[in-house]
């Protein structure tokens, strides 16, 4: 791998594809984070705009802070922190892999959301965590595009993902689901989505979904920057003039943004009204799920979600609804989910079954990431 192969591309995604084709190993630095590659596959992604794996594991209680930093101190230089956590019994291998992939895809979405020219590539650089599970570059890029499209469907304002957020007057007394209410409680006009996710010990993706829903419902908005101080007028400044007898144009302040940008404002109001309607539909769906459990005693839980993994309502205690919806959406969208003849439509439903009366075992101290 030459030092200029990746630099001829204008975007980080194009550079990642070039490095994957070359089977490169090293670290690609972009504006919002760093991609670590091994043999052309992504093994880790870091971004200051998302909580790292250590914050997710320690704040959720899956690993103690002392245990985490002991593993970092002993095996960080040898790039074996993940292996140390598993070998010492502090964390199950499956739990580490799930949390690592979640943090990887969260950071990759944030970095690729601003897909500008990468800064540099360091050949041979490795992350101190070590190899947990590698992911093909195409999979990372495809998942980032899917998440961007899903968030834009909820509320098409990417500033919610990175800007400080503030509550609106409509947020007072709003009845919300438990997770959305906890997310709203962290909005204080200063914190960003990454700060809120870290405070909740929750993955950034779940936090972004809830914040976009709150923004679509008119409960959250980006915090305004402090007003710029006015420059004092001097004698050389000419005040605005009125139209004279010859019909000269009047020079005055520009029209308000709500009048000059009528189209975007109307569109935002329409999307907000549609989101309020969807929130009402969510309550109706949840009531129907409650009635289903009451009528059929064998049903222990149920969930309703869109085909792209967006949870509408759920009545499944002890489960992670977003993860289950994401797995179902992946099964529906997978071309290898089931064979079908040429020209046939894609899957319309997906059914997952387990032995009657049993449920998958839950590992102890399961991380909430």
Short mmCIF file of C-alpha atoms in Angstrom, two decimals:
data_model
loop_
_atom_site.label_atom_id
_atom_site.label_comp_id
_atom_site.label_asym_id
_atom_site.label_seq_id
_atom_site.Cartn_x
_atom_site.Cartn_y
_atom_site.Cartn_z
CA UNK A 1 0.00 0.00 0.00
CA UNK A 2 1.51 3.26 -1.09
CA UNK A 3 1.10 6.45 0.88
CA UNK A 4 -0.93 8.12 -1.89
CA UNK A 5 -3.38 5.37 -2.93
CA UNK A 6 -6.09 6.48 -0.51
CA UNK A 7 -5.40 10.23 -0.91
CA UNK A 8 -6.66 10.49 -4.50
CA UNK A 9 -10.26 10.11 -3.32
CA UNK A 10 -12.49 12.98 -2.23
CA UNK A 11 -14.47 11.11 0.46
CA UNK A 12 -13.69 8.79 3.34
CA UNK A 13 -16.06 6.15 1.97
CA UNK A 14 -14.22 6.05 -1.37
CA UNK A 15 -10.88 5.82 0.44
CA UNK A 16 -12.23 2.93 2.55
CA UNK A 17 -13.22 1.06 -0.61
CA UNK A 18 -9.76 1.59 -2.09
CA UNK A 19 -8.05 0.39 1.10
CA UNK A 20 -10.34 -2.65 1.25
CA UNK A 21 -9.47 -3.54 -2.34
CA UNK A 22 -5.78 -3.38 -1.45
CA UNK A 23 -6.24 -5.44 1.74
CA UNK A 24 -4.66 -2.65 3.76
CA UNK A 25 -3.98 -2.66 7.50
CA UNK A 26 -3.84 0.64 9.38
CA UNK A 27 -5.88 3.63 10.55
CA UNK A 28 -7.73 6.06 8.27
CA UNK A 29 -8.38 9.43 9.97
CA UNK A 30 -11.40 11.49 8.91
CA UNK A 31 -12.90 14.71 10.25
CA UNK A 32 -15.14 13.04 12.84
CA UNK A 33 -13.26 9.86 13.67
CA UNK A 34 -10.84 7.07 12.78
CA UNK A 35 -11.38 3.75 10.97
CA UNK A 36 -9.07 0.87 11.94
CA UNK A 37 -8.61 -1.79 9.27
CA UNK A 38 -6.97 -5.23 9.23
CA UNK A 39 -6.48 -6.99 5.90
CA UNK A 40 -8.98 -4.64 4.27
CA UNK A 41 -11.77 -5.17 6.85
CA UNK A 42 -12.97 -2.74 9.51
CA UNK A 43 -12.11 -3.90 13.03
CA UNK A 44 -12.88 -0.74 15.00
CA UNK A 45 -14.18 2.82 14.57
CA UNK A 46 -13.59 5.68 17.02
CA UNK A 47 -15.35 9.03 17.19
CA UNK A 48 -15.45 11.75 19.81
CA UNK A 49 -19.17 12.19 19.01
CA UNK A 50 -20.13 8.71 20.30
CA UNK A 51 -19.49 6.95 23.64
CA UNK A 52 -16.65 4.45 23.35
CA UNK A 53 -16.88 0.79 24.28
CA UNK A 54 -15.39 1.37 27.72
CA UNK A 55 -18.02 3.96 28.62
CA UNK A 56 -20.83 1.67 27.49
CA UNK A 57 -19.55 -1.33 29.43
CA UNK A 58 -18.67 0.47 32.67
CA UNK A 59 -21.67 2.78 32.92
CA UNK A 60 -24.10 -0.05 32.18
CA UNK A 61 -22.56 -2.17 34.95
CA UNK A 62 -21.40 -4.99 32.66
CA UNK A 63 -17.77 -4.39 33.70
CA UNK A 64 -16.50 -2.51 36.73
CA UNK A 65 -14.40 0.57 36.10
CA UNK A 66 -11.47 -0.98 37.98
CA UNK A 67 -11.67 -4.13 35.89
CA UNK A 68 -11.80 -2.18 32.66
CA UNK A 69 -8.81 0.02 33.43
CA UNK A 70 -6.83 -2.94 34.73
CA UNK A 71 -7.32 -4.68 31.37
CA UNK A 72 -6.34 -1.50 29.52
CA UNK A 73 -3.23 -1.04 31.65
CA UNK A 74 -2.04 -4.63 31.32
CA UNK A 75 -2.81 -5.40 27.68
CA UNK A 76 -3.46 -2.06 25.99
CA UNK A 77 0.07 -1.86 24.60
CA UNK A 78 -0.25 -5.41 23.25
CA UNK A 79 -3.67 -4.69 21.65
CA UNK A 80 -5.39 -7.42 23.69
CA UNK A 81 -7.81 -5.56 25.98
CA UNK A 82 -10.83 -7.42 24.64
CA UNK A 83 -9.13 -10.79 25.07
CA UNK A 84 -8.12 -9.86 28.63
CA UNK A 85 -11.75 -9.07 29.56
CA UNK A 86 -12.93 -12.44 28.24
CA UNK A 87 -10.07 -14.55 29.63
CA UNK A 88 -10.41 -13.00 33.09
CA UNK A 89 -14.12 -13.83 33.20
CA UNK A 90 -15.22 -10.22 33.48
CA UNK A 91 -17.25 -10.36 30.27
CA UNK A 92 -18.68 -13.10 28.08
CA UNK A 93 -17.30 -13.31 24.54
CA UNK A 94 -20.77 -12.94 23.01
CA UNK A 95 -21.58 -9.86 25.08
CA UNK A 96 -18.27 -8.26 24.08
CA UNK A 97 -18.92 -8.95 20.41
CA UNK A 98 -22.45 -7.51 20.50
CA UNK A 99 -21.37 -4.34 22.28
CA UNK A 100 -18.32 -3.95 20.03
CA UNK A 101 -20.36 -4.22 16.82
CA UNK A 102 -22.92 -1.78 18.17
CA UNK A 103 -20.25 0.79 19.03
CA UNK A 104 -18.54 0.20 15.67
CA UNK A 105 -21.66 0.85 13.60
CA UNK A 106 -22.68 3.84 15.75
CA UNK A 107 -19.30 5.54 15.29
CA UNK A 108 -19.18 4.66 11.59
CA UNK A 109 -22.56 6.34 11.01
CA UNK A 110 -21.42 9.53 12.74
CA UNK A 111 -18.13 9.66 10.82
CA UNK A 112 -19.70 8.93 7.43
CA UNK A 113 -22.56 11.38 7.99
CA UNK A 114 -19.98 14.07 7.12
CA UNK A 115 -18.23 12.17 4.35
CA UNK A 116 -15.45 14.61 3.54
CA UNK A 117 -11.87 14.14 2.42
CA UNK A 118 -9.89 11.96 4.86
CA UNK A 119 -6.90 13.48 6.64
CA UNK A 120 -4.30 10.72 6.58
CA UNK A 121 -3.68 6.97 6.63
CA UNK A 122 -1.24 5.35 9.07
CA UNK A 123 -0.13 1.96 7.70
CA UNK A 124 0.20 -0.80 10.30
CA UNK A 125 -1.59 1.13 13.08
CA UNK A 126 -3.74 -1.08 15.35
CA UNK A 127 -6.35 -0.27 18.00
CA UNK A 128 -5.53 -1.03 21.62
CA UNK A 129 -8.76 -3.04 22.04
CA UNK A 130 -7.53 -5.74 19.69
CA UNK A 131 -9.46 -7.76 17.13
CA UNK A 132 -12.96 -8.70 18.30
CA UNK A 133 -14.86 -9.13 15.03
CA UNK A 134 -14.01 -7.64 11.65
CA UNK A 135 -16.67 -6.29 9.28
CA UNK A 136 -16.42 -5.85 5.50
CA UNK A 137 -16.20 -2.24 4.35
CA UNK A 138 -19.25 -2.63 2.11
CA UNK A 139 -21.32 -3.78 5.09
CA UNK A 140 -20.26 -0.73 7.13
CA UNK A 141 -21.11 1.66 4.28
CA UNK A 142 -24.46 0.01 3.58
CA UNK A 143 -25.49 0.06 7.24
CA UNK A 144 -24.58 3.75 7.51
CA UNK A 145 -26.74 4.58 4.49
CA UNK A 146 -29.64 2.57 5.93
CA UNK A 147 -29.44 4.39 9.25
CA UNK A 148 -29.25 7.79 7.57
CA UNK A 149 -32.36 7.03 5.51
CA UNK A 150 -34.25 5.80 8.58
CA UNK A 151 -33.40 8.87 10.65
CA UNK A 152 -34.35 11.19 7.78
CA UNK A 153 -37.73 9.48 7.60
CA UNK A 154 -38.31 10.31 11.26
CA UNK A 155 -37.06 13.91 11.08
CA UNK A 156 -34.84 15.21 8.24
CA UNK A 157 -32.54 17.47 10.26
CA UNK A 158 -29.03 16.03 10.77
CA UNK A 159 -28.14 18.92 13.10
CA UNK A 160 -30.02 17.06 15.85
CA UNK A 161 -27.25 14.44 15.82
CA UNK A 162 -24.38 16.79 16.68
CA UNK A 163 -25.70 20.16 17.96
CA UNK A 164 -26.60 21.03 21.57
CA UNK A 165 -30.30 20.43 22.14
CA UNK A 166 -32.95 22.32 24.09
CA UNK A 167 -36.53 21.57 25.08
CA UNK A 168 -39.45 23.47 23.66
CA UNK A 169 -42.41 24.75 25.72
CA UNK A 170 -44.48 21.83 24.38
CA UNK A 171 -42.21 19.38 26.25
CA UNK A 172 -43.70 20.35 29.63
CA UNK A 173 -46.12 17.64 30.74
CA UNK A 174 -45.78 15.54 27.57
CA UNK A 175 -46.69 11.85 28.03
CA UNK A 176 -43.93 9.74 26.51
CA UNK A 177 -42.69 6.14 26.57
CA UNK A 178 -40.16 5.37 29.28
CA UNK A 179 -37.00 5.49 27.14
CA UNK A 180 -38.08 8.63 25.32
CA UNK A 181 -38.92 10.30 28.61
CA UNK A 182 -35.48 9.48 30.02
CA UNK A 183 -33.89 10.89 26.88
CA UNK A 184 -35.91 14.10 27.11
CA UNK A 185 -34.93 14.51 30.76
CA UNK A 186 -31.27 14.76 29.72
CA UNK A 187 -31.89 17.61 27.25
CA UNK A 188 -30.72 20.82 28.94
CA UNK A 189 -29.65 23.20 26.17
CA UNK A 190 -25.97 22.20 26.49
CA UNK A 191 -25.71 18.46 25.96
CA UNK A 192 -25.40 16.89 22.52
CA UNK A 193 -26.66 13.47 21.45
CA UNK A 194 -23.30 11.93 22.38
CA UNK A 195 -23.43 13.49 25.86
CA UNK A 196 -26.99 12.22 26.37
CA UNK A 197 -26.08 8.71 25.21
CA UNK A 198 -23.10 8.64 27.59
CA UNK A 199 -25.22 9.88 30.50
CA UNK A 200 -27.82 7.17 29.84
CA UNK A 201 -25.17 4.45 29.22
CA UNK A 202 -27.03 3.79 26.00
CA UNK A 203 -25.87 3.27 22.44
CA UNK A 204 -25.75 6.40 20.29
CA UNK A 205 -28.04 4.93 17.63
CA UNK A 206 -30.92 4.37 20.07
CA UNK A 207 -30.44 7.87 21.45
CA UNK A 208 -30.47 9.41 17.96
CA UNK A 209 -33.73 7.64 17.12
CA UNK A 210 -35.41 8.97 20.27
CA UNK A 211 -34.07 12.50 19.77
CA UNK A 212 -35.29 12.62 16.18
CA UNK A 213 -38.70 11.44 17.36
CA UNK A 214 -38.73 14.17 19.98
CA UNK A 215 -37.73 16.75 17.37
CA UNK A 216 -40.45 15.50 15.02
CA UNK A 217 -42.99 15.87 17.82
CA UNK A 218 -41.93 19.47 18.45
CA UNK A 219 -40.52 18.70 21.91
CA UNK A 220 -36.81 19.24 21.17
CA UNK A 221 -34.92 21.67 18.97
CA UNK A 222 -31.33 22.62 18.38
CA UNK A 223 -30.11 25.21 20.89
CA UNK A 224 -29.59 28.66 19.42
CA UNK A 225 -26.18 30.23 19.53
CA UNK A 226 -25.86 33.39 21.66
CA UNK A 227 -26.62 36.55 19.66
CA UNK A 228 -23.66 38.39 18.20
CA UNK A 229 -23.01 41.81 19.76
CA UNK A 230 -24.09 44.72 17.62
CA UNK A 231 -21.44 46.99 16.21
CA UNK A 232 -21.93 50.54 17.46
CA UNK A 233 -23.00 52.96 14.74
CA UNK A 234 -20.65 55.70 13.68
CA UNK A 235 -21.26 58.92 11.83
CA UNK A 236 -20.18 57.37 8.58
CA UNK A 237 -22.97 54.78 8.79
CA UNK A 238 -25.94 55.82 6.66
CA UNK A 239 -29.34 55.01 8.12
CA UNK A 240 -31.94 53.25 5.93
CA UNK A 241 -33.66 55.61 3.50
CA UNK A 242 -37.32 55.64 2.57
CA UNK A 243 -38.59 55.51 -0.98
CA UNK A 244 -38.52 59.00 -2.49
CA UNK A 245 -40.67 60.63 -5.13
CA UNK A 246 -38.83 58.76 -7.89
CA UNK A 247 -39.82 55.41 -6.40
CA UNK A 248 -36.40 54.39 -5.20
CA UNK A 249 -36.39 51.10 -3.29
CA UNK A 250 -36.53 51.25 0.45
CA UNK A 251 -33.45 49.88 2.23
CA UNK A 252 -34.38 48.13 5.42
CA UNK A 253 -33.97 44.84 7.25
CA UNK A 254 -34.45 41.65 5.26
CA UNK A 255 -37.69 39.74 5.49
CA UNK A 256 -37.95 37.15 8.27
CA UNK A 257 -36.68 33.68 7.46
CA UNK A 258 -40.20 32.28 7.90
CA UNK A 259 -41.35 34.45 4.97
CA UNK A 260 -38.29 34.01 2.75
CA UNK A 261 -38.16 30.23 3.29
CA UNK A 262 -41.86 29.47 3.17
CA UNK A 263 -41.38 26.07 1.54
CA UNK A 264 -39.05 24.51 4.15
CA UNK A 265 -41.06 25.97 7.03
CA UNK A 266 -44.32 24.57 5.69
CA UNK A 267 -42.64 21.22 5.08
CA UNK A 268 -41.30 21.13 8.65
CA UNK A 269 -44.74 21.91 10.06
CA UNK A 270 -46.29 19.19 7.91
CA UNK A 271 -43.71 16.63 9.06
CA UNK A 272 -44.31 17.61 12.67
CA UNK A 273 -48.05 17.16 12.27
CA UNK A 274 -47.50 13.78 10.63
CA UNK A 275 -45.24 12.75 13.48
CA UNK A 276 -47.90 13.72 16.06
CA UNK A 277 -50.34 11.54 14.15
CA UNK A 278 -47.85 8.68 14.17
CA UNK A 279 -47.41 9.03 17.93
CA UNK A 280 -51.17 8.68 18.30
CA UNK A 281 -51.05 5.57 16.13
CA UNK A 282 -48.30 4.15 18.36
CA UNK A 283 -50.60 4.41 21.37
CA UNK A 284 -53.37 2.60 19.50
CA UNK A 285 -50.98 -0.16 18.43
CA UNK A 286 -49.72 -0.55 21.99
CA UNK A 287 -53.30 -0.87 23.27
CA UNK A 288 -53.92 -3.59 20.69
CA UNK A 289 -50.77 -5.46 21.82
CA UNK A 290 -52.00 -5.32 25.43
CA UNK A 291 -55.37 -6.74 24.36
CA UNK A 292 -53.58 -9.51 22.44
CA UNK A 293 -51.75 -10.66 25.57
CA UNK A 294 -54.97 -10.54 27.55
CA UNK A 295 -56.87 -12.65 25.00
CA UNK A 296 -54.14 -15.23 24.30
CA UNK A 297 -52.43 -16.40 27.51
CA UNK A 298 -49.72 -18.25 25.54
CA UNK A 299 -48.39 -14.94 24.16
CA UNK A 300 -45.72 -13.61 26.51
CA UNK A 301 -44.69 -10.61 24.42
CA UNK A 302 -45.29 -8.87 21.12
CA UNK A 303 -43.76 -6.11 19.02
CA UNK A 304 -44.86 -4.04 16.03
CA UNK A 305 -42.22 -2.49 13.77
CA UNK A 306 -41.80 -1.21 10.24
CA UNK A 307 -39.95 -3.22 7.60
CA UNK A 308 -36.84 -1.06 8.05
CA UNK A 309 -36.51 -1.72 11.78
CA UNK A 310 -38.33 1.27 13.32
CA UNK A 311 -40.22 0.19 16.47
CA UNK A 312 -43.82 1.41 16.56
CA UNK A 313 -44.86 -0.19 19.85
CA UNK A 314 -43.79 -3.13 21.98
CA UNK A 315 -45.16 -5.18 24.86
CA UNK A 316 -42.29 -7.59 25.46
CA UNK A 317 -40.85 -7.31 28.98
CA UNK A 318 -37.23 -8.38 29.39
CA UNK A 319 -36.28 -7.91 25.73
CA UNK A 320 -34.50 -5.23 23.71
CA UNK A 321 -37.17 -4.09 21.20
CA UNK A 322 -34.81 -2.11 18.95
CA UNK A 323 -32.45 -5.06 18.61
CA UNK A 324 -35.27 -7.49 17.82
CA UNK A 325 -36.72 -5.10 15.23
CA UNK A 326 -33.29 -4.61 13.66
CA UNK A 327 -32.76 -8.37 13.40
CA UNK A 328 -36.19 -8.81 11.78
CA UNK A 329 -35.50 -5.99 9.31
CA UNK A 330 -32.15 -7.57 8.45
CA UNK A 331 -33.84 -10.94 7.85
CA UNK A 332 -36.46 -9.33 5.62
CA UNK A 333 -33.87 -7.39 3.64
CA UNK A 334 -31.37 -10.21 3.24
CA UNK A 335 -31.31 -11.58 -0.33
CA UNK A 336 -30.33 -14.98 1.05
CA UNK A 337 -33.17 -15.13 3.57
CA UNK A 338 -35.05 -17.56 1.29
CA UNK A 339 -34.77 -18.60 -2.36
CA UNK A 340 -37.36 -17.14 -4.71
CA UNK A 341 -37.89 -17.35 -8.45
CA UNK A 342 -36.72 -14.54 -10.73
CA UNK A 343 -39.10 -11.60 -10.81
CA UNK A 344 -40.74 -12.48 -7.50
CA UNK A 345 -41.17 -9.78 -4.86
CA UNK A 346 -39.07 -9.64 -1.70
CA UNK A 347 -40.05 -10.98 1.71
CA UNK A 348 -43.15 -9.44 3.27
CA UNK A 349 -42.98 -11.08 6.69
CA UNK A 350 -40.58 -12.95 8.96
CA UNK A 351 -41.35 -15.47 11.69
CA UNK A 352 -38.91 -16.53 14.42
CA UNK A 353 -39.86 -19.50 16.65
CA UNK A 354 -38.42 -21.09 19.77
CA UNK A 355 -39.30 -24.32 21.64
CA UNK A 356 -42.63 -24.04 23.44
CA UNK A 357 -42.35 -22.86 26.98
CA UNK A 358 -38.70 -21.90 26.74
CA UNK A 359 -36.79 -18.74 26.01
CA UNK A 360 -33.16 -18.08 25.15
CA UNK A 361 -31.01 -17.87 28.28
CA UNK A 362 -29.95 -14.41 29.36
CA UNK A 363 -26.27 -14.06 30.33
CA UNK A 364 -25.58 -12.49 33.73
CA UNK A 365 -24.83 -8.75 33.85
CA UNK A 366 -25.97 -8.28 30.28
CA UNK A 367 -24.74 -4.88 28.99
CA UNK A 368 -27.48 -2.42 28.05
CA UNK A 369 -25.83 -1.29 24.84
#
